[in-house]
PDB file of C-alpha atoms in Angstrom:
ATOM      1  CA  GLN G   1      52.815 135.769 -70.608  1.00 81.00           C
ATOM      2  CA  VAL G   2      54.785 139.088 -70.802  1.00 87.00           C
ATOM      3  CA  GLN G   3      54.968 141.947 -68.907  1.00 93.00           C
ATOM      4  CA  LEU G   4      57.067 145.444 -69.737  1.00 96.00           C
ATOM      5  CA  VAL G   5      57.233 147.783 -66.937  1.00 97.00           C
ATOM      6  CA  GLU G   6      58.567 151.473 -67.369  1.00 98.00           C
ATOM      7  CA  SER G   7      59.608 153.527 -64.759  1.00 98.00           C
ATOM      8  CA  GLY G   8      61.430 156.858 -64.489  1.00 98.00           C
ATOM      9  CA  GLY G   9      60.086 159.109 -65.682  1.00 98.00           C
ATOM     10  CA  GLY G  10      58.971 162.811 -64.553  1.00 98.00           C
ATOM     11  CA  LEU G  11      59.057 166.717 -64.815  1.00 98.00           C
ATOM     12  CA  VAL G  12      62.571 168.145 -65.742  1.00 98.00           C
ATOM     13  CA  GLN G  13      63.711 171.365 -67.010  1.00 98.00           C
ATOM     14  CA  ALA G  14      64.909 171.989 -70.622  1.00 98.00           C
ATOM     15  CA  GLY G  15      68.228 170.949 -70.931  1.00 98.00           C
ATOM     16  CA  GLY G  16      68.147 168.227 -68.349  1.00 98.00           C
ATOM     17  CA  SER G  17      68.245 164.447 -68.220  1.00 98.00           C
ATOM     18  CA  LEU G  18      66.127 161.456 -67.325  1.00 98.00           C
ATOM     19  CA  ARG G  19      66.750 157.852 -67.293  1.00 98.00           C
ATOM     20  CA  LEU G  20      63.886 155.724 -68.362  1.00 98.00           C
ATOM     21  CA  SER G  21      64.000 151.905 -67.187  1.00 98.00           C
ATOM     22  CA  CYS G  22      61.586 149.398 -68.532  1.00 98.00           C
ATOM     23  CA  ALA G  23      61.820 145.877 -66.783  1.00 97.00           C
ATOM     24  CA  ALA G  24      60.667 142.696 -68.406  1.00 96.00           C
ATOM     25  CA  SER G  25      59.048 139.523 -66.740  1.00 94.00           C
ATOM     26  CA  GLY G  26      56.913 136.645 -67.567  1.00 93.00           C
ATOM     27  CA  SER G  27      56.658 133.171 -68.016  1.00 91.00           C
ATOM     28  CA  ILE G  28      57.201 133.842 -71.502  1.00 87.00           C
ATOM     29  CA  PHE G  29      60.032 136.257 -71.544  1.00 89.00           C
ATOM     30  CA  THR G  30      62.739 133.919 -69.816  1.00 89.00           C
ATOM     31  CA  GLY G  31      66.074 134.928 -69.735  1.00 89.00           C
ATOM     32  CA  SER G  32      67.024 133.540 -73.212  1.00 92.00           C
ATOM     33  CA  VAL G  33      63.968 134.587 -75.005  1.00 92.00           C
ATOM     34  CA  PHE G  34      64.945 138.503 -73.748  1.00 94.00           C
ATOM     35  CA  ARG G  35      68.378 138.062 -74.613  1.00 94.00           C
ATOM     36  CA  GLY G  36      66.942 137.333 -78.296  1.00 94.00           C
ATOM     37  CA  ALA G  37      64.647 140.247 -78.634  1.00 94.00           C
ATOM     38  CA  VAL G  38      64.366 143.557 -80.271  1.00 96.00           C
ATOM     39  CA  MET G  39      63.283 146.005 -77.593  1.00 97.00           C
ATOM     40  CA  ASN G  40      61.971 148.979 -78.719  1.00 97.00           C
ATOM     41  CA  TRP G  41      61.247 152.967 -76.868  1.00 98.00           C
ATOM     42  CA  TYR G  42      58.458 154.444 -78.188  1.00 98.00           C
ATOM     43  CA  ARG G  43      56.858 157.854 -77.457  1.00 98.00           C
ATOM     44  CA  GLN G  44      53.010 159.475 -78.193  1.00 97.00           C
ATOM     45  CA  ALA G  45      52.772 162.952 -77.464  1.00 96.00           C
ATOM     46  CA  PRO G  46      48.885 164.111 -77.338  1.00 90.00           C
ATOM     47  CA  GLY G  47      47.597 164.982 -80.728  1.00 93.00           C
ATOM     48  CA  LYS G  48      50.640 163.503 -82.332  1.00 94.00           C
ATOM     49  CA  GLN G  49      51.231 160.015 -84.233  1.00 95.00           C
ATOM     50  CA  ARG G  50      53.799 157.325 -82.042  1.00 95.00           C
ATOM     51  CA  GLU G  51      57.193 157.900 -82.779  1.00 96.00           C
ATOM     52  CA  LEU G  52      59.887 155.365 -82.652  1.00 96.00           C
ATOM     53  CA  VAL G  53      62.658 156.678 -79.892  1.00 98.00           C
ATOM     54  CA  ALA G  54      65.434 153.948 -80.331  1.00 98.00           C
ATOM     55  CA  GLY G  55      65.562 150.320 -80.468  1.00 97.00           C
ATOM     56  CA  ILE G  56      68.256 147.668 -79.442  1.00 97.00           C
ATOM     57  CA  SER G  57      68.657 144.432 -81.085  1.00 95.00           C
ATOM     58  CA  SER G  58      69.773 141.176 -79.272  1.00 92.00           C
ATOM     59  CA  GLY G  59      73.613 141.952 -80.340  1.00 92.00           C
ATOM     60  CA  GLY G  60      73.527 145.430 -78.959  1.00 93.00           C
ATOM     61  CA  SER G  61      72.933 147.307 -82.602  1.00 97.00           C
ATOM     62  CA  THR G  62      71.230 150.184 -82.129  1.00 98.00           C
ATOM     63  CA  ASN G  63      69.100 152.705 -83.818  1.00 97.00           C
ATOM     64  CA  TYR G  64      67.610 156.020 -82.927  1.00 98.00           C
ATOM     65  CA  GLY G  65      64.798 158.763 -84.429  1.00 97.00           C
ATOM     66  CA  ASP G  66      66.234 161.422 -85.983  1.00 97.00           C
ATOM     67  CA  SER G  67      65.001 163.728 -83.231  1.00 96.00           C
ATOM     68  CA  VAL G  68      66.887 162.065 -80.449  1.00 98.00           C
ATOM     69  CA  LYS G  69      70.050 161.260 -82.452  1.00 98.00           C
ATOM     70  CA  GLY G  70      73.227 162.234 -80.412  1.00 97.00           C
ATOM     71  CA  ARG G  71      70.895 163.002 -77.233  1.00 98.00           C
ATOM     72  CA  PHE G  72      69.520 159.822 -76.055  1.00 98.00           C
ATOM     73  CA  THR G  73      70.879 156.336 -75.343  1.00 98.00           C
ATOM     74  CA  ILE G  74      69.475 152.743 -75.135  1.00 98.00           C
ATOM     75  CA  SER G  75      71.062 150.310 -73.344  1.00 98.00           C
ATOM     76  CA  ARG G  76      69.957 146.822 -72.055  1.00 97.00           C
ATOM     77  CA  ASP G  77      70.952 144.544 -69.105  1.00 96.00           C
ATOM     78  CA  ASN G  78      70.431 140.783 -70.419  1.00 95.00           C
ATOM     79  CA  ALA G  79      70.926 139.358 -66.962  1.00 95.00           C
ATOM     80  CA  LYS G  80      68.706 141.736 -65.353  1.00 96.00           C
ATOM     81  CA  LYS G  81      66.206 141.725 -68.305  1.00 96.00           C
ATOM     82  CA  MET G  82      66.387 145.405 -68.306  1.00 97.00           C
ATOM     83  CA  VAL G  83      66.549 148.152 -71.014  1.00 98.00           C
ATOM     84  CA  TYR G  84      67.500 151.705 -70.389  1.00 98.00           C
ATOM     85  CA  LEU G  85      66.555 155.005 -72.031  1.00 98.00           C
ATOM     86  CA  GLN G  86      69.261 157.575 -71.499  1.00 98.00           C
ATOM     87  CA  MET G  87      68.033 161.048 -72.358  1.00 98.00           C
ATOM     88  CA  ASN G  88      70.006 164.116 -72.007  1.00 98.00           C
ATOM     89  CA  SER G  89      69.712 167.551 -73.387  1.00 98.00           C
ATOM     90  CA  LEU G  90      66.020 167.320 -73.236  1.00 98.00           C
ATOM     91  CA  LYS G  91      63.753 169.706 -74.938  1.00 98.00           C
ATOM     92  CA  PRO G  92      60.052 170.586 -74.580  1.00 97.00           C
ATOM     93  CA  GLU G  93      59.023 169.027 -77.437  1.00 96.00           C
ATOM     94  CA  ASP G  94      60.708 165.484 -75.976  1.00 98.00           C
ATOM     95  CA  THR G  95      57.585 165.493 -73.677  1.00 98.00           C
ATOM     96  CA  ALA G  96      55.206 162.734 -73.972  1.00 98.00           C
ATOM     97  CA  VAL G  97      54.608 159.090 -72.496  1.00 98.00           C
ATOM     98  CA  TYR G  98      57.205 156.719 -73.165  1.00 98.00           C
ATOM     99  CA  TYR G  99      56.442 153.296 -73.908  1.00 98.00           C
ATOM    100  CA  CYS G 100      58.906 150.014 -73.749  1.00 97.00           C
ATOM    101  CA  ASN G 101      57.788 147.404 -76.193  1.00 96.00           C
ATOM    102  CA  SER G 102      59.028 144.436 -78.131  1.00 94.00           C
ATOM    103  CA  VAL G 103      57.348 141.795 -80.364  1.00 89.00           C
ATOM    104  CA  VAL G 104      57.635 138.030 -78.648  1.00 88.00           C
ATOM    105  CA  TYR G 105      56.897 134.994 -80.694  1.00 88.00           C
ATOM    106  CA  GLY G 106      54.942 137.268 -83.088  1.00 88.00           C
ATOM    107  CA  ASN G 107      52.896 138.724 -80.585  1.00 90.00           C
ATOM    108  CA  TYR G 108      53.181 142.893 -79.507  1.00 92.00           C
ATOM    109  CA  TYR G 109      53.748 143.401 -76.191  1.00 94.00           C
ATOM    110  CA  ARG G 110      54.182 147.340 -74.657  1.00 95.00           C
ATOM    111  CA  GLY G 111      54.086 148.373 -71.105  1.00 95.00           C
ATOM    112  CA  GLN G 112      51.947 150.933 -69.576  1.00 96.00           C
ATOM    113  CA  GLY G 113      54.156 153.817 -70.558  1.00 97.00           C
ATOM    114  CA  THR G 114      55.907 156.523 -68.209  1.00 98.00           C
ATOM    115  CA  GLN G 115      55.204 160.387 -68.509  1.00 98.00           C
ATOM    116  CA  VAL G 116      57.908 162.649 -69.287  1.00 98.00           C
ATOM    117  CA  THR G 117      57.584 166.425 -69.620  1.00 98.00           C
ATOM    118  CA  VAL G 118      60.220 168.826 -70.388  1.00 98.00           C
ATOM    119  CA  SER G 119      59.443 172.373 -69.453  1.00 97.00           C
ATOM    120  CA  SER G 120      60.522 175.337 -71.021  1.00 94.00           C
TER     121      SER G 120
END
């Protein structure tokens, strides 16, 4: 069993910042499994396709979607089994539901999402 729970979303003005958190738990998602897992943040806005925001490998390598490069930072705390997304210089087009996900033992897992709304 794998559970991913996102938090930290909310309403913010353009130019502001938010920090999203993703807590991983479950009988399958042990500490060693988490340490070896690639963790991703995706987002989906109404009427738009799902978009990769950022990913972080087990070794800490990161990759970002073109629209968020230089503004967002993904990080992980393996001891706490947490993944974070620091979002700065937010824009109205960043408005979406943000999801944390991972593939564990070949199965895809995703949290329930957290809403981020950026007002202009």
